[in-house]
CSV table of C-alpha atoms in Angstrom, one decimal:
chain,number,residue,atom,x,y,z
A,1,MET,CA,-85.5,83.9,28.5
A,2,LEU,CA,-89.6,83.0,29.3
A,3,VAL,CA,-92.7,84.1,29.8
A,4,SER,CA,-95.9,82.1,29.5
A,5,ALA,CA,-98.9,83.4,27.5
A,6,ASP,CA,-101.4,80.8,28.7
A,7,VAL,CA,-104.0,82.4,30.8
A,8,TYR,CA,-105.8,79.8,32.1
A,9,ARG,CA,-104.4,78.5,34.6
A,10,PRO,CA,-102.5,80.0,36.8
A,11,ALA,CA,-100.4,77.0,38.1
A,12,ALA,CA,-98.8,77.8,34.6
A,13,ILE,CA,-97.3,81.1,35.1
A,14,LYS,CA,-95.7,79.2,38.3
A,15,GLN,CA,-95.1,76.3,37.0
A,16,LEU,CA,-92.8,77.6,34.2
A,17,GLU,CA,-91.3,80.3,36.7
A,18,GLN,CA,-89.8,77.5,38.2
A,19,VAL,CA,-88.6,75.5,35.9
A,20,ALA,CA,-87.2,78.8,34.9
A,21,GLY,CA,-85.4,79.1,38.0
A,22,LYS,CA,-83.9,75.1,37.9
A,23,VAL,CA,-82.2,76.3,34.7
A,24,ASN,CA,-81.0,79.8,35.4
A,25,ALA,CA,-83.0,81.0,32.8
A,26,LYS,CA,-85.0,85.2,33.4
A,27,PHE,CA,-89.2,85.2,33.6
A,28,VAL,CA,-90.9,87.7,32.4
A,29,ASN,CA,-93.8,88.1,35.2
A,30,SER,CA,-97.4,87.7,33.2
A,31,SER,CA,-101.0,87.4,35.0
A,32,THR,CA,-104.5,86.0,34.0
A,33,ASP,CA,-106.0,89.1,33.4
A,34,GLU,CA,-103.4,90.2,30.7
A,35,ASN,CA,-104.2,89.0,27.3
A,36,PRO,CA,-101.8,86.7,26.2
A,37,ILE,CA,-101.2,89.3,22.8
A,38,ASP,CA,-100.2,92.3,24.9
A,39,ILE,CA,-98.2,89.6,27.7
A,40,ALA,CA,-96.1,88.4,24.3
A,41,LYS,CA,-95.5,91.8,23.4
A,42,ARG,CA,-94.1,93.4,26.3
A,43,ALA,CA,-92.1,90.3,26.9
A,44,ILE,CA,-90.3,90.9,24.2
A,45,GLU,CA,-89.5,93.9,24.7
A,46,GLU,CA,-88.3,93.1,28.0
A,47,ALA,CA,-86.2,90.5,26.6
A,48,LYS,CA,-84.9,93.5,24.3
A,49,ILE,CA,-83.6,95.6,27.4
A,50,GLN,CA,-82.0,92.6,29.2
A,51,TYR,CA,-80.5,91.6,26.2
A,52,GLN,CA,-81.8,88.6,26.0
A,53,ASP,CA,-82.1,86.5,22.7
A,54,ILE,CA,-83.6,83.8,22.8
A,55,LEU,CA,-87.2,84.6,23.8
A,56,ILE,CA,-89.8,80.6,24.3
A,57,ILE,CA,-93.5,82.4,24.5
A,58,ASP,CA,-95.8,79.2,26.4
A,59,THR,CA,-98.5,78.8,24.7
A,60,ALA,CA,-101.8,77.7,26.8
A,61,GLY,CA,-103.0,74.1,25.3
A,62,ARG,CA,-105.8,74.0,23.3
A,63,LEU,CA,-108.2,71.2,20.8
A,64,HIS,CA,-108.0,72.1,16.8
A,65,ILE,CA,-112.1,71.9,16.6
A,66,ASP,CA,-112.0,74.8,19.4
A,67,ASP,CA,-112.6,77.7,17.3
A,68,THR,CA,-112.0,80.1,19.5
A,69,MET,CA,-108.5,79.3,20.8
A,70,MET,CA,-107.0,78.8,17.7
A,71,ASP,CA,-108.2,82.4,16.1
A,72,GLU,CA,-106.3,83.2,19.7
A,73,ILE,CA,-102.5,81.3,18.3
A,74,LYS,CA,-103.4,82.6,15.2
A,75,ALA,CA,-103.5,86.2,15.7
A,76,LEU,CA,-101.3,86.1,18.6
A,77,THR,CA,-98.5,84.3,15.8
A,78,ALA,CA,-99.2,87.6,13.5
A,79,ALA,CA,-98.5,89.9,16.4
A,80,VAL,CA,-94.8,88.9,17.5
A,81,ASN,CA,-93.7,87.0,14.3
A,82,PRO,CA,-91.7,84.6,15.8
A,83,SER,CA,-88.9,82.8,14.5
A,84,GLU,CA,-90.3,79.4,15.8
A,85,THR,CA,-93.4,78.0,15.4
A,86,LEU,CA,-93.2,74.4,17.0
A,87,PHE,CA,-96.5,72.2,17.9
A,88,VAL,CA,-95.9,69.9,21.2
A,89,VAL,CA,-97.4,66.7,20.8
A,90,ASP,CA,-97.7,63.6,22.7
A,91,ALA,CA,-96.5,60.3,21.4
A,92,MET,CA,-99.2,58.4,23.3
A,93,THR,CA,-102.0,59.5,20.8
A,94,GLY,CA,-100.5,57.8,17.8
A,95,GLN,CA,-102.9,58.3,15.3
A,96,ASP,CA,-105.0,61.3,16.5
A,97,ALA,CA,-101.0,62.4,16.9
A,98,ALA,CA,-101.4,63.4,12.6
A,99,ASN,CA,-104.4,64.5,13.1
A,100,THR,CA,-103.8,67.0,15.0
A,101,ALA,CA,-101.0,68.3,13.5
A,102,LYS,CA,-102.8,68.3,9.9
A,103,ALA,CA,-105.5,71.1,11.8
A,104,PHE,CA,-102.3,73.0,13.5
A,105,ASN,CA,-100.0,73.0,10.6
A,106,ASP,CA,-103.7,74.1,7.9
A,107,ALA,CA,-103.8,77.1,10.8
A,108,LEU,CA,-99.9,78.4,11.8
A,109,PRO,CA,-96.5,78.3,10.2
A,110,LEU,CA,-94.7,75.0,12.0
A,111,THR,CA,-91.6,74.8,12.0
A,112,GLY,CA,-91.1,72.1,14.2
A,113,VAL,CA,-92.5,69.7,16.3
A,114,ILE,CA,-91.5,68.5,20.1
A,115,LEU,CA,-92.5,65.0,20.5
A,116,THR,CA,-92.9,64.3,23.7
A,117,LYS,CA,-94.0,61.0,26.1
A,118,THR,CA,-91.5,58.9,24.4
A,119,ASP,CA,-91.1,56.9,27.2
A,120,GLY,CA,-94.5,55.5,27.7
A,121,ASP,CA,-95.6,52.4,25.5
A,122,ALA,CA,-95.7,54.2,22.4
A,123,ARG,CA,-92.6,53.6,20.2
A,124,GLY,CA,-92.2,56.3,18.3
A,125,GLY,CA,-94.4,56.0,15.7
A,126,ALA,CA,-96.4,58.7,16.0
A,127,ALA,CA,-92.9,60.3,14.5
A,128,LEU,CA,-93.7,59.1,11.3
A,129,SER,CA,-97.3,60.2,11.1
A,130,VAL,CA,-96.5,63.7,12.0
A,131,ARG,CA,-93.4,64.7,9.9
A,132,ALA,CA,-95.0,62.9,6.9
A,133,ILE,CA,-98.6,64.8,7.5
A,134,THR,CA,-97.0,67.9,8.3
A,135,GLY,CA,-93.7,68.1,6.7
A,136,LYS,CA,-92.0,69.7,9.4
A,137,PRO,CA,-88.7,67.8,11.3
A,138,ILE,CA,-89.5,66.7,14.1
A,139,LYS,CA,-86.5,68.6,16.3
A,140,PHE,CA,-86.7,67.4,19.9
A,141,LEU,CA,-88.6,64.3,22.2
A,142,GLY,CA,-89.5,64.3,25.7
A,143,ARG,CA,-88.7,61.3,27.0
A,144,GLY,CA,-90.6,62.4,31.8
A,145,GLU,CA,-91.1,65.3,32.7
A,146,LYS,CA,-87.2,66.7,34.4
A,147,LEU,CA,-85.4,68.4,32.7
A,148,GLY,CA,-83.2,66.5,31.5
A,149,GLU,CA,-85.6,64.9,30.0
A,150,LEU,CA,-85.6,66.1,26.8
A,151,GLU,CA,-83.0,65.1,23.9
A,152,LEU,CA,-82.9,66.3,20.2
A,153,PHE,CA,-84.6,63.8,18.2
A,154,HIS,CA,-82.4,61.4,16.2
A,155,PRO,CA,-84.3,59.4,13.0
A,156,GLU,CA,-82.2,56.6,13.0
A,157,ARG,CA,-81.7,56.2,16.5
A,158,ILE,CA,-85.9,56.1,17.2
A,159,ALA,CA,-85.7,54.1,14.5
A,160,GLN,CA,-84.1,51.6,15.6
A,161,ARG,CA,-86.4,51.5,19.1
A,162,ILE,CA,-89.4,51.4,16.5
A,163,LEU,CA,-87.2,47.8,15.1
A,164,GLY,CA,-87.3,47.1,18.5
A,165,MET,CA,-82.9,47.2,17.9
A,166,GLY,CA,-82.9,49.7,20.9
A,167,ASP,CA,-80.7,52.8,21.1
A,168,VAL,CA,-77.6,52.4,22.5
A,169,LEU,CA,-76.1,55.6,21.3
A,170,SER,CA,-78.4,57.4,23.3
A,171,LEU,CA,-77.7,55.6,26.5
A,172,VAL,CA,-74.1,56.1,25.6
A,173,GLU,CA,-74.6,59.6,25.9
A,174,GLU,CA,-77.3,59.4,29.1
A,175,VAL,CA,-74.5,57.8,31.0
A,176,GLU,CA,-71.9,60.4,29.6
A,177,GLN,CA,-74.3,62.9,30.8
A,178,LYS,CA,-75.8,62.0,34.1
A,179,ILE,CA,-73.0,59.1,35.4
A,180,ASP,CA,-70.6,61.0,38.5
A,181,ARG,CA,-67.4,60.6,36.3
A,182,ASP,CA,-65.4,61.2,39.6
A,183,LYS,CA,-67.4,58.6,41.7
A,184,ALA,CA,-67.5,56.0,39.0
A,185,GLU,CA,-63.6,55.7,38.1
A,186,LYS,CA,-62.7,56.0,42.5
A,187,MET,CA,-65.5,52.2,42.7
A,188,ALA,CA,-63.1,51.5,39.9
A,189,LYS,CA,-60.0,51.8,41.8
A,190,LYS,CA,-61.6,50.4,44.6
A,191,MET,CA,-62.5,46.8,43.1
A,192,GLN,CA,-59.0,46.5,41.0
A,193,LYS,CA,-57.3,47.0,44.1
A,194,GLY,CA,-60.1,44.0,45.8
A,195,GLY,CA,-61.7,46.6,48.1
A,196,ASP,CA,-65.1,45.0,49.1
A,197,PHE,CA,-68.3,47.0,47.4
A,198,ASP,CA,-70.1,47.4,50.6
A,199,LEU,CA,-73.2,49.1,51.3
A,200,GLU,CA,-72.0,52.5,50.0
A,201,ASP,CA,-71.0,51.9,47.1
A,202,LEU,CA,-74.3,50.1,46.9
A,203,LEU,CA,-76.4,52.7,47.3
A,204,THR,CA,-74.2,54.6,44.6
A,205,GLN,CA,-75.3,52.5,42.3
A,206,PHE,CA,-79.0,53.0,43.2
A,207,GLN,CA,-78.9,56.6,43.1
A,208,GLN,CA,-77.1,56.2,39.0
A,209,MET,CA,-79.5,53.8,38.2
A,210,LYS,CA,-82.4,56.4,39.2
A,211,SER,CA,-81.0,58.9,37.0
A,212,MET,CA,-81.1,57.5,34.0
A,213,GLY,CA,-84.7,56.3,34.5
A,214,GLY,CA,-84.6,53.1,36.1
A,215,MET,CA,-84.1,49.6,35.3
A,216,ALA,CA,-87.0,49.9,32.8
A,217,GLY,CA,-85.7,53.3,30.6
A,218,PHE,CA,-81.7,51.2,31.2
A,219,LEU,CA,-83.6,47.8,29.2
A,220,ASP,CA,-85.4,49.7,27.2
A,221,LYS,CA,-82.6,51.3,25.0
A,222,MET,CA,-80.6,47.9,25.1
A,223,PRO,CA,-81.6,46.1,21.7
A,224,GLY,CA,-84.4,43.3,21.8
A,225,MET,CA,-85.3,44.0,25.0
A,226,SER,CA,-88.0,47.5,24.4
A,227,GLY,CA,-91.1,45.7,23.9
A,228,SER,CA,-89.4,42.3,25.8
A,229,ASP,CA,-91.7,39.5,27.5
A,230,MET,CA,-88.2,41.1,30.3
A,231,GLN,CA,-88.6,44.2,30.0
A,232,LYS,CA,-93.1,43.9,30.8
A,233,ALA,CA,-91.8,42.1,33.5
A,234,VAL,CA,-89.5,43.5,34.9
A,235,GLU,CA,-91.8,47.2,35.2
A,236,ASP,CA,-94.6,44.3,36.7
A,237,ALA,CA,-92.0,43.7,39.4
A,238,LYS,CA,-91.8,47.4,40.4
A,239,PRO,CA,-88.2,48.0,40.7
A,240,GLU,CA,-88.4,51.3,41.4
A,241,GLU,CA,-90.9,50.7,45.0
A,242,LYS,CA,-88.5,48.6,45.9
A,243,VAL,CA,-84.8,50.5,45.3
A,244,ARG,CA,-86.9,52.7,46.8
A,245,GLU,CA,-87.2,50.9,50.0
A,246,MET,CA,-84.0,50.0,50.0
A,247,GLU,CA,-82.9,52.9,49.7
A,248,ALA,CA,-84.7,53.5,53.1
A,249,LEU,CA,-82.8,50.5,54.8
A,250,ILE,CA,-79.5,51.3,54.1
A,251,ASN,CA,-79.7,55.3,55.2
A,252,SER,CA,-81.3,53.9,58.5
A,253,MET,CA,-78.3,52.5,58.9
A,254,THR,CA,-74.6,53.9,60.9
A,255,PRO,CA,-71.9,55.0,57.7
A,256,PHE,CA,-70.0,51.6,60.5
A,257,GLU,CA,-72.9,49.5,58.8
A,258,ARG,CA,-73.1,50.6,55.8
A,259,LYS,CA,-68.6,50.1,55.6
A,260,ASN,CA,-69.2,46.1,57.6
A,261,PRO,CA,-72.7,44.7,56.3
A,262,ASP,CA,-70.9,41.7,57.6
A,263,LYS,CA,-70.9,43.0,61.3
A,264,ILE,CA,-74.8,43.9,61.5
A,265,ASN,CA,-76.2,41.6,63.9
A,266,PRO,CA,-79.3,40.4,64.9
A,267,SER,CA,-80.2,43.9,67.5
A,268,ARG,CA,-79.0,46.3,64.6
A,269,LYS,CA,-81.3,44.8,62.6
A,270,ARG,CA,-84.2,45.0,64.6
A,271,ARG,CA,-82.7,49.2,65.2
A,272,ILE,CA,-82.9,49.2,61.5
A,273,ALA,CA,-85.6,47.4,60.3
A,274,ALA,CA,-87.8,50.3,62.5
A,275,GLY,CA,-85.9,53.8,61.9
A,276,SER,CA,-86.8,52.9,58.2
A,277,GLY,CA,-90.1,51.5,58.6
A,278,ARG,CA,-89.4,48.0,57.3
A,279,GLU,CA,-89.2,44.2,58.5
A,280,ILE,CA,-86.2,42.6,59.5
A,281,GLN,CA,-86.6,40.2,56.4
A,282,ASP,CA,-86.4,43.6,54.7
A,283,VAL,CA,-83.1,43.9,55.7
A,284,ASN,CA,-82.0,40.1,55.2
A,285,ARG,CA,-83.4,40.3,51.9
A,286,LEU,CA,-81.2,43.3,51.2
A,287,LEU,CA,-77.8,42.1,52.6
A,288,LYS,CA,-78.4,39.0,50.1
A,289,GLN,CA,-78.6,41.0,47.6
A,290,HIS,CA,-75.8,42.8,48.3
A,291,LYS,CA,-73.8,39.6,49.1
A,292,GLN,CA,-74.6,38.6,45.8
A,293,MET,CA,-73.8,42.2,43.6
A,294,ALA,CA,-70.3,41.8,45.6
A,295,LYS,CA,-69.8,39.0,44.2
A,296,MET,CA,-70.3,40.3,41.4
A,297,MET,CA,-68.3,42.9,41.4
A,298,LYS,CA,-65.8,41.0,42.5
A,299,MET,CA,-66.0,38.6,39.2
A,300,ILE,CA,-65.2,41.3,37.2
A,301,SER,CA,-62.8,43.0,39.0
A,302,LYS,CA,-60.2,40.1,37.2
A,303,PRO,CA,-59.1,40.1,34.3
A,304,GLU,CA,-60.4,36.9,33.1
A,305,GLY,CA,-64.2,38.4,35.2
A,306,ILE,CA,-65.9,40.0,32.2
A,307,SER,CA,-65.8,37.3,30.0
A,308,LYS,CA,-66.8,34.8,32.9
A,309,MET,CA,-69.3,36.5,33.0
A,310,MET,CA,-70.7,37.4,29.6
A,311,LYS,CA,-71.0,33.3,28.6
A,312,SER,CA,-73.0,33.0,31.7
A,313,MET,CA,-74.9,36.2,30.6
A,314,GLN,CA,-75.3,34.1,27.7
A,315,GLY,CA,-76.5,31.0,28.8
A,316,LEU,CA,-78.9,32.9,30.5
A,317,MET,CA,-79.7,34.4,26.5
A,318,GLY,CA,-79.5,31.7,25.1
A,319,GLY,CA,-76.4,31.3,23.4
A,320,GLY,CA,-76.6,34.6,21.7
A,321,SER,CA,-77.9,32.9,18.7
A,322,ALA,CA,-81.2,33.2,17.0
A,323,GLY,CA,-83.5,30.8,18.3
A,324,GLY,CA,-81.1,30.0,20.6
A,325,GLY,CA,-83.8,28.7,24.2
A,326,GLY,CA,-82.5,30.0,27.0
A,327,PRO,CA,-84.3,30.1,30.3
A,328,LEU,CA,-84.2,33.3,30.7
A,329,PHE,CA,-85.4,35.2,28.3
A,330,GLY,CA,-86.3,31.9,25.6
A,331,GLY,CA,-84.4,32.6,22.4
A,332,GLY,CA,-81.2,34.5,21.8
A,333,GLN,CA,-81.6,37.8,20.2
A,334,GLN,CA,-84.1,37.4,17.3
A,335,GLY,CA,-86.0,35.4,20.7
A,336,THR,CA,-86.1,38.3,22.4
A,337,LYS,CA,-88.5,40.2,20.3
A,338,ASN,CA,-90.0,38.9,17.8
A,339,VAL,CA,-91.8,41.2,15.6
A,340,ASN,CA,-95.2,41.1,15.4
A,341,PRO,CA,-96.7,43.1,12.8
A,342,GLU,CA,-99.8,44.4,14.2
A,343,GLN,CA,-98.7,44.8,17.3
A,344,MET,CA,-95.9,46.7,15.6
A,345,ALA,CA,-99.0,48.5,13.9
A,346,LYS,CA,-100.7,50.0,17.5
A,347,GLN,CA,-97.5,50.8,19.2
A,348,MET,CA,-97.1,53.6,16.3
A,349,GLY,CA,-100.2,54.5,16.5
A,350,LEU,CA,-100.9,53.3,12.6
A,351,ASP,CA,-103.5,50.8,10.6
A,352,PRO,CA,-102.7,47.5,10.4
A,353,ASN,CA,-103.8,47.0,7.6
A,354,ASN,CA,-101.9,49.5,5.9
A,355,MET,CA,-98.8,49.3,7.6
A,356,PRO,CA,-95.5,50.7,5.4
A,357,SER,CA,-92.9,48.3,4.1
A,358,THR,CA,-89.1,48.5,5.7
A,359,GLU,CA,-88.2,50.2,2.5
A,360,GLU,CA,-90.5,53.1,2.9
A,361,MET,CA,-89.7,53.7,6.8
A,362,GLN,CA,-86.4,54.0,6.0
A,363,LYS,CA,-86.6,56.2,3.0
A,364,GLN,CA,-89.3,58.5,6.1
A,365,MET,CA,-86.2,57.6,8.5
A,366,GLN,CA,-84.3,59.2,5.9
A,367,GLU,CA,-86.1,62.7,4.9
A,368,MET,CA,-86.7,63.3,8.6
A,369,GLN,CA,-82.5,62.6,9.6
A,370,ASN,CA,-81.5,65.2,6.4
A,371,GLN,CA,-84.3,67.8,7.9
A,372,ALA,CA,-83.8,67.6,11.2
A,373,PRO,CA,-81.1,70.4,11.9
A,374,LYS,CA,-77.9,69.4,13.6
A,375,LYS,CA,-78.0,72.2,16.7
A,376,PHE,CA,-81.5,74.1,17.5
A,377,LYS,CA,-81.3,78.1,18.7
A,378,THR,CA,-84.7,79.6,18.2
A,379,ARG,CA,-84.0,83.4,18.2
A,380,PHE,CA,-86.8,86.5,17.5
């Protein structure tokens, strides 16, 4: 069950109601005319009546320097005596997150932290600061605004991101959760039988990549890719915009055209371009990219195809050895991500002149791992 005690923003109440609807959770109505404490008490009684053993009370955002708002949250906490008091902190604020966390920890009996906006430039260094200052475990990470982008905190994985080692385990979990297994198996069987990779298949690939945060989000979890020149180049190229354009082109095609791209003649190209608001050159570019993808899919469908593709990729990536000098990344895995201590400090929101050693960082991460529960459930 959810309830909003944010009486300062009418939109906050409406937004939480929409979230409750999306996750099929009970919602207790509130209004800006009510007192936050009265709202919380009424919600608790409503939860008991409806036999809801979990109640989340969403409070208004506030600055620790606002004495009036801090007094309000203290009074609310004392009135409802929650089993969990979670501090939500913005990872992008860097060292400021640690200062704010200290002020809230001194004022409230915090039981944990939720770190948001970890999909931005910050690699999670705020996690170290907040954990060290509050002594409270980080329980969740927010990687975006969608409901599926709130994940359990895994200390060893955030350490790998900070050090530029990627987060393959989270990537695997995300694939398992978000990729349509039936569609994937159907396409795999189709390729194994020598079937053609058509534009319908390409559209499915686009949709699956988008569900995983796009190409930039994918690279962020790959070892050596987080913060690399390649990831920056991908972000600068704005692939999501290009994918949307190509989706519009494919959606403007008839089922016959999607299944038979080689039958798309100049007349059809003009109609597709007009229907999607694009140019004929865009249609030609899409067909060319599809042709390249189709060749790759045919290659990997053969028994020796994977090894051939990996060898060609290894050549592009610098031969797989440190400093290999490949044309794409200018070196192997180490060359892809040269760790700059000063840059790492800035990403982590720490003082470049007072960076913890690798041993200290690992020790802090181990402490975080020991503190973080395997499962988390809020009760009152």
